[in-house]
Short mmCIF file of C-alpha atoms in Angstrom, two decimals:
data_model
loop_
_atom_site.label_atom_id
_atom_site.label_comp_id
_atom_site.label_asym_id
_atom_site.label_seq_id
_atom_site.Cartn_x
_atom_site.Cartn_y
_atom_site.Cartn_z
CA MET F 1 -29.44 81.65 -30.39
CA THR F 2 -28.01 79.74 -33.39
CA ARG F 3 -29.42 76.30 -34.00
CA SER F 4 -27.68 73.47 -35.79
CA ARG F 5 -29.02 73.40 -39.36
CA THR F 6 -27.94 69.83 -40.06
CA PRO F 7 -29.14 66.68 -38.31
CA LEU F 8 -26.92 65.68 -35.41
CA ARG F 9 -25.97 62.24 -34.23
CA VAL F 10 -26.90 62.28 -30.55
CA GLY F 11 -26.02 59.54 -28.08
CA VAL F 12 -28.55 59.27 -25.26
CA ILE F 13 -27.53 57.25 -22.21
CA GLY F 14 -30.70 55.80 -20.70
CA PRO F 15 -32.95 56.07 -23.78
CA ALA F 16 -35.82 53.96 -22.47
CA GLY F 17 -36.06 55.57 -19.04
CA PHE F 18 -38.24 58.43 -17.86
CA GLY F 19 -36.41 61.51 -19.11
CA GLY F 20 -34.46 59.63 -21.76
CA SER F 21 -37.53 58.32 -23.57
CA TYR F 22 -39.10 61.78 -23.78
CA LEU F 23 -35.81 63.26 -25.00
CA CYS F 24 -35.20 60.59 -27.65
CA ILE F 25 -38.62 61.12 -29.18
CA GLU F 26 -38.18 64.92 -29.12
CA LEU F 27 -34.82 64.61 -30.91
CA ILE F 28 -36.15 62.12 -33.46
CA ASN F 29 -39.15 64.36 -34.18
CA ARG F 30 -36.66 67.13 -34.96
CA GLY F 31 -34.89 64.94 -37.51
CA HIS F 32 -31.80 64.02 -35.51
CA GLN F 33 -30.21 60.58 -35.49
CA VAL F 34 -30.34 59.09 -31.99
CA VAL F 35 -28.07 56.36 -30.66
CA GLY F 36 -29.61 54.78 -27.57
CA LEU F 37 -27.03 53.56 -25.05
CA SER F 38 -28.06 51.27 -22.21
CA ARG F 39 -28.35 47.61 -21.30
CA SER F 40 -31.68 47.29 -23.14
CA PRO F 41 -31.98 50.25 -25.54
CA GLU F 42 -34.35 48.31 -27.80
CA LYS F 43 -37.10 48.88 -25.21
CA LEU F 44 -37.67 52.33 -26.69
CA GLY F 45 -38.83 50.74 -29.95
CA SER F 46 -37.74 51.03 -33.56
CA HIS F 47 -37.43 53.97 -35.95
CA ALA F 48 -35.32 54.83 -38.98
CA CYS F 49 -33.62 57.57 -36.93
CA TYR F 50 -32.97 55.38 -33.89
CA GLU F 51 -30.06 53.00 -33.35
CA PRO F 52 -30.14 50.92 -30.16
CA ARG F 53 -26.57 50.24 -29.03
CA PRO F 54 -26.28 47.98 -25.95
CA VAL F 55 -23.76 49.08 -23.33
CA ASP F 56 -23.46 48.40 -19.62
CA ILE F 57 -22.31 51.52 -17.80
CA ASP F 58 -21.59 49.61 -14.60
CA ASN F 59 -19.57 46.78 -16.11
CA ASN F 60 -18.08 48.02 -19.38
CA THR F 61 -14.62 49.58 -19.22
CA GLU F 62 -14.03 53.26 -19.98
CA ALA F 63 -12.40 52.23 -23.26
CA GLU F 64 -15.42 50.14 -24.24
CA LEU F 65 -17.78 53.01 -23.46
CA ALA F 66 -15.58 55.43 -25.39
CA GLU F 67 -15.73 53.13 -28.41
CA ALA F 68 -19.53 53.16 -28.21
CA LEU F 69 -19.48 56.98 -28.21
CA ALA F 70 -16.88 57.44 -30.95
CA ASP F 71 -19.27 58.34 -33.79
CA VAL F 72 -21.68 60.74 -32.06
CA ASP F 73 -21.66 64.54 -32.08
CA VAL F 74 -23.32 65.05 -28.69
CA VAL F 75 -23.88 62.79 -25.69
CA VAL F 76 -26.74 63.34 -23.25
CA SER F 77 -26.61 61.41 -19.99
CA GLU F 78 -30.06 60.51 -18.70
CA TYR F 79 -28.45 57.75 -16.65
CA GLY F 80 -30.42 56.47 -13.67
CA PRO F 81 -30.35 53.47 -11.35
CA HIS F 82 -31.22 50.08 -12.86
CA THR F 83 -33.05 48.90 -9.74
CA ALA F 84 -36.65 50.05 -9.33
CA GLY F 85 -37.83 51.67 -6.11
CA HIS F 86 -35.76 53.04 -3.26
CA GLN F 87 -33.21 50.21 -3.48
CA GLY F 88 -31.65 51.93 -6.49
CA LEU F 89 -31.28 55.30 -4.78
CA GLN F 90 -27.69 54.86 -3.62
CA TYR F 91 -24.86 57.37 -3.33
CA MET F 92 -21.66 55.67 -4.48
CA PRO F 93 -22.89 53.71 -7.53
CA PHE F 94 -24.29 56.87 -9.14
CA ILE F 95 -21.12 58.89 -8.61
CA GLU F 96 -18.95 56.08 -9.97
CA ALA F 97 -21.16 55.74 -13.05
CA VAL F 98 -21.00 59.47 -13.81
CA ARG F 99 -17.21 59.45 -13.34
CA LYS F 100 -16.90 56.62 -15.87
CA ILE F 101 -19.21 58.33 -18.36
CA ILE F 102 -17.20 61.56 -18.22
CA LEU F 103 -13.91 59.74 -18.77
CA ALA F 104 -15.42 57.88 -21.74
CA VAL F 105 -16.76 61.13 -23.24
CA LYS F 106 -13.31 62.70 -22.97
CA LYS F 107 -11.56 59.64 -24.40
CA ALA F 108 -13.97 59.57 -27.35
CA ARG F 109 -13.46 63.32 -27.91
CA VAL F 110 -17.19 63.96 -28.08
CA ASP F 111 -17.87 67.58 -29.05
CA TYR F 112 -20.50 68.28 -26.40
CA PHE F 113 -21.75 66.51 -23.28
CA VAL F 114 -25.10 67.27 -21.65
CA MET F 115 -25.30 65.98 -18.09
CA VAL F 116 -28.79 65.66 -16.63
CA GLY F 117 -28.26 65.78 -12.88
CA GLY F 118 -30.64 66.65 -10.08
CA ALA F 119 -32.12 69.67 -8.32
CA GLY F 120 -29.97 69.03 -5.25
CA SER F 121 -26.97 70.79 -6.81
CA LEU F 122 -28.84 74.06 -7.39
CA HIS F 123 -28.11 76.92 -4.99
CA LEU F 124 -30.23 78.86 -2.50
CA PRO F 125 -29.10 82.50 -2.37
CA HIS F 126 -31.28 83.17 0.70
CA GLU F 127 -29.47 80.39 2.62
CA ASN F 128 -25.90 81.65 2.23
CA ASP F 129 -25.72 80.07 -1.23
CA MET F 130 -25.89 76.49 0.06
CA CYS F 131 -26.97 73.64 -2.19
CA VAL F 132 -30.59 72.53 -2.18
CA ALA F 133 -29.61 69.05 -0.97
CA ASP F 134 -28.10 70.60 2.18
CA SER F 135 -31.11 72.76 3.02
CA LYS F 136 -32.98 71.89 6.22
CA ASP F 137 -36.20 73.01 4.54
CA PHE F 138 -36.03 71.27 1.18
CA PHE F 139 -37.03 67.65 1.77
CA LEU F 140 -40.21 68.46 3.70
CA ALA F 141 -41.20 71.23 1.27
CA TYR F 142 -40.56 68.83 -1.61
CA ARG F 143 -42.69 66.02 -0.16
CA ARG F 144 -45.54 68.43 0.54
CA ALA F 145 -45.38 69.86 -2.97
CA VAL F 146 -45.36 66.42 -4.57
CA ALA F 147 -48.31 65.35 -2.41
CA ASP F 148 -50.28 68.36 -3.63
CA SER F 149 -50.16 67.01 -7.20
CA HIS F 150 -52.26 64.02 -8.25
CA ALA F 151 -50.10 63.70 -11.38
CA HIS F 152 -46.87 63.67 -9.41
CA VAL F 153 -48.12 61.16 -6.86
CA SER F 154 -49.28 58.90 -9.70
CA TYR F 155 -45.81 59.12 -11.22
CA MET F 156 -44.14 58.29 -7.90
CA GLU F 157 -46.42 55.28 -7.45
CA ASP F 158 -45.37 54.06 -10.87
CA ARG F 159 -41.65 54.64 -10.29
CA LEU F 160 -41.12 53.89 -6.61
CA GLY F 161 -43.66 51.26 -5.62
CA PRO F 162 -44.21 51.22 -1.81
CA MET F 163 -42.67 54.68 -1.38
CA GLY F 164 -45.20 56.04 -3.85
CA CYS F 165 -48.10 54.27 -2.15
CA GLY F 166 -47.16 55.87 1.16
CA LEU F 167 -47.17 59.22 -0.60
CA ARG F 168 -50.73 58.66 -1.78
CA THR F 169 -51.87 57.97 1.80
CA TYR F 170 -50.09 61.14 2.91
CA ARG F 171 -51.75 63.14 0.11
CA ASN F 172 -55.21 61.87 1.02
CA ALA F 173 -54.67 62.72 4.70
CA ARG F 174 -53.55 66.26 3.81
CA LEU F 175 -56.58 66.73 1.59
CA ALA F 176 -58.90 65.49 4.35
CA ILE F 177 -57.43 67.96 6.85
CA ARG F 178 -57.67 70.86 4.41
CA ALA F 179 -61.26 70.14 3.49
CA GLY F 180 -62.28 69.52 7.08
CA GLU F 181 -64.20 66.57 5.60
CA PRO F 182 -67.76 67.77 6.32
CA GLY F 183 -69.46 65.09 8.36
CA ALA F 184 -66.19 63.48 9.36
CA SER F 185 -65.74 62.71 13.02
CA ASN F 186 -63.05 64.23 15.17
CA ASP F 187 -61.51 60.76 15.31
CA ASP F 188 -61.23 60.69 11.51
CA LEU F 189 -59.49 64.06 11.42
CA LYS F 190 -57.26 63.04 14.30
CA ALA F 191 -56.28 59.93 12.35
CA ALA F 192 -55.50 62.03 9.28
CA ARG F 193 -53.31 64.38 11.32
CA SER F 194 -51.53 61.38 12.79
CA ILE F 195 -50.77 60.07 9.28
CA VAL F 196 -49.38 63.46 8.25
CA ASP F 197 -47.30 63.84 11.40
CA ASP F 198 -45.86 60.33 11.13
CA TYR F 199 -45.01 60.76 7.45
CA GLU F 200 -43.35 64.14 7.93
CA ALA F 201 -41.34 62.89 10.91
CA LYS F 202 -39.82 60.26 8.64
CA VAL F 203 -38.82 62.77 5.96
CA LYS F 204 -35.61 63.43 7.88
CA GLN F 205 -34.67 59.84 7.04
CA ASP F 206 -35.77 60.22 3.43
CA ARG F 207 -34.49 57.21 1.49
CA ALA F 208 -33.96 59.39 -1.57
CA SER F 209 -31.68 61.88 0.22
CA ASP F 210 -28.48 59.91 -0.45
CA PHE F 211 -29.22 59.76 -4.16
CA ILE F 212 -30.10 63.47 -4.28
CA LYS F 213 -26.81 64.25 -2.54
CA ALA F 214 -24.96 62.00 -4.98
CA ALA F 215 -26.39 63.94 -7.92
CA ARG F 216 -25.33 67.13 -6.16
CA ALA F 217 -21.77 65.82 -5.74
CA THR F 218 -21.41 64.97 -9.44
CA TYR F 219 -21.47 68.67 -10.33
CA MET F 220 -18.01 68.92 -8.80
CA PHE F 221 -16.71 66.95 -11.81
CA PHE F 222 -17.82 69.86 -14.00
CA ASP F 223 -17.48 73.07 -12.00
CA GLY F 224 -14.55 75.06 -13.42
CA ASN F 225 -13.56 72.22 -15.77
CA THR F 226 -12.92 73.34 -19.37
CA SER F 227 -11.04 70.22 -20.50
CA PHE F 228 -14.13 69.12 -22.46
CA GLY F 229 -17.34 70.74 -23.67
CA TRP F 230 -20.23 70.31 -21.25
CA THR F 231 -23.45 71.71 -19.85
CA TYR F 232 -25.15 70.56 -16.64
CA VAL F 233 -28.93 70.69 -16.40
CA SER F 234 -30.69 70.12 -13.10
CA PRO F 235 -34.39 69.37 -13.56
CA SER F 236 -36.41 71.62 -11.27
CA PRO F 237 -37.76 69.77 -8.19
CA LEU F 238 -41.32 69.13 -9.36
CA TYR F 239 -40.20 67.29 -12.51
CA ARG F 240 -42.86 64.83 -13.64
CA PRO F 241 -44.88 63.58 -16.62
CA GLY F 242 -47.36 66.15 -17.83
CA LYS F 243 -48.58 68.40 -20.60
CA ARG F 244 -46.20 69.55 -23.33
CA THR F 245 -46.71 73.31 -23.24
CA GLY F 246 -43.87 74.07 -25.65
CA SER F 247 -42.36 76.85 -23.53
CA TYR F 248 -40.01 77.06 -20.57
CA GLU F 249 -37.84 79.48 -18.60
CA VAL F 250 -34.17 78.93 -17.79
CA THR F 251 -32.51 79.88 -14.51
CA ILE F 252 -28.73 79.73 -14.14
CA ARG F 253 -27.28 78.04 -11.04
CA ASN F 254 -30.03 78.90 -8.54
CA LEU F 255 -33.24 77.16 -7.50
CA PRO F 256 -36.17 79.08 -9.03
CA LEU F 257 -38.84 79.81 -6.43
CA LYS F 258 -42.30 81.34 -6.57
CA GLY F 259 -43.88 83.73 -4.09
CA GLU F 260 -42.53 84.71 -0.70
CA PRO F 261 -41.97 82.67 2.48
CA THR F 262 -45.13 82.26 4.55
CA GLY F 263 -43.90 80.21 7.49
CA GLN F 264 -40.89 78.72 9.22
CA ASN F 265 -40.07 76.52 6.23
CA LEU F 266 -38.75 79.02 3.70
CA LEU F 267 -39.38 76.70 0.73
CA ASP F 268 -42.87 75.47 1.62
CA GLY F 269 -45.29 76.15 -1.24
CA ARG F 270 -42.61 77.83 -3.35
CA LEU F 271 -41.05 74.99 -5.37
CA THR F 272 -41.39 74.94 -9.15
CA GLY F 273 -41.18 72.23 -11.77
CA ILE F 274 -41.48 71.17 -15.38
CA SER F 275 -43.00 68.32 -17.34
CA ALA F 276 -40.76 65.69 -18.90
CA ALA F 277 -42.00 66.78 -22.32
CA ASP F 278 -41.03 70.42 -21.76
CA LEU F 279 -37.64 69.54 -20.28
CA ALA F 280 -37.02 67.40 -23.36
CA ILE F 281 -37.62 70.52 -25.45
CA ALA F 282 -35.15 72.51 -23.33
CA ILE F 283 -32.47 69.82 -23.57
CA ALA F 284 -33.01 69.33 -27.32
CA ASP F 285 -32.67 73.10 -27.77
CA GLU F 286 -29.37 72.97 -25.88
CA VAL F 287 -28.14 70.06 -28.00
CA GLU F 288 -28.75 72.23 -31.07
CA THR F 289 -27.51 75.60 -29.78
CA GLN F 290 -24.96 74.87 -27.04
CA GLN F 291 -25.79 78.28 -25.58
CA TYR F 292 -25.21 77.18 -21.97
CA LYS F 293 -21.77 75.67 -22.46
CA PHE F 294 -19.85 75.40 -19.16
CA LYS F 295 -22.98 76.44 -17.26
CA HIS F 296 -25.25 74.87 -14.66
CA TRP F 297 -28.91 75.56 -15.34
CA THR F 298 -32.47 74.48 -14.74
CA ALA F 299 -35.75 74.98 -16.56
CA THR F 300 -39.28 75.54 -15.31
CA ALA F 301 -42.66 75.55 -17.03
CA ASP F 302 -46.40 75.73 -16.38
CA LEU F 303 -47.64 72.71 -14.39
CA SER F 304 -51.20 73.90 -13.79
CA ASP F 305 -52.58 70.90 -15.70
CA ASP F 306 -52.48 68.11 -13.11
CA THR F 307 -53.49 65.29 -15.45
CA PRO F 308 -51.21 62.25 -15.02
CA GLY F 309 -49.04 61.35 -18.00
CA PRO F 310 -46.99 58.30 -18.97
CA SER F 311 -43.73 57.72 -17.10
CA TYR F 312 -42.15 56.27 -20.23
CA LEU F 313 -42.68 56.77 -23.95
CA THR F 314 -42.01 54.33 -26.76
CA LEU F 315 -41.55 54.67 -30.50
CA ASN F 316 -44.13 52.04 -31.44
#
């Protein structure tokens, strides 16, 4: 693995968002020059190695975006919806934004493009190689796994508002059932089971499913395309703020799972994840080495520390 020995000029789309803020600070700490590209890139803060460059992905033309990218060596797209909560989790706007970004990257002749997509485009070998987003088991297994983590629920509350609050109620009900709540009445346990059943019944209409499927669809812009240099990283499902362990494992194309199936849902209790800090390390490594060029990959790390972390970082 050969690393770049000279500082790079890296454009980060979405520098003040969740993943983007962690990545920008990781790159700056490594001595790279970072150009933040978004509507309000100054929100990240100020630093000698950081240049905020306002752009509007939705409303700027491809030519205008290409001009903004003309002087960078690498572009990383950490693009996400502008609207907070579930209202921003829409299919078509995300696909159109990614299409425009790719065309701008090609027009600007950027050397390397790192697309940060979603776990929905990873494959499940045990399910005839289908994508995660198409799995009948994924969404319920995902909600259960998120609910099992105090840190992840705290993150969802911060990011998604009412959707996150509902997740906290679901988590508490699951914990009550597991513990048997010594001294709790049968009515209390019955109420907890009712909360769990109602929540899980609604998972089939998960408001995030369209957005997850949109992220899955964007990989089709890349698969088999060698007209520009790219890599596509899908954060593993349990991606959240957390401890920076400094190590990670890469899996190509497939969803990394732990253990063996224990019930009808083949993914229940088997999903893996990574902290935003550790994924920032993995992406920064790829910016420097380009070892996964033309590949679709994910990274996982130790999430045993369940202490909540900040959803966004700043330079000041």
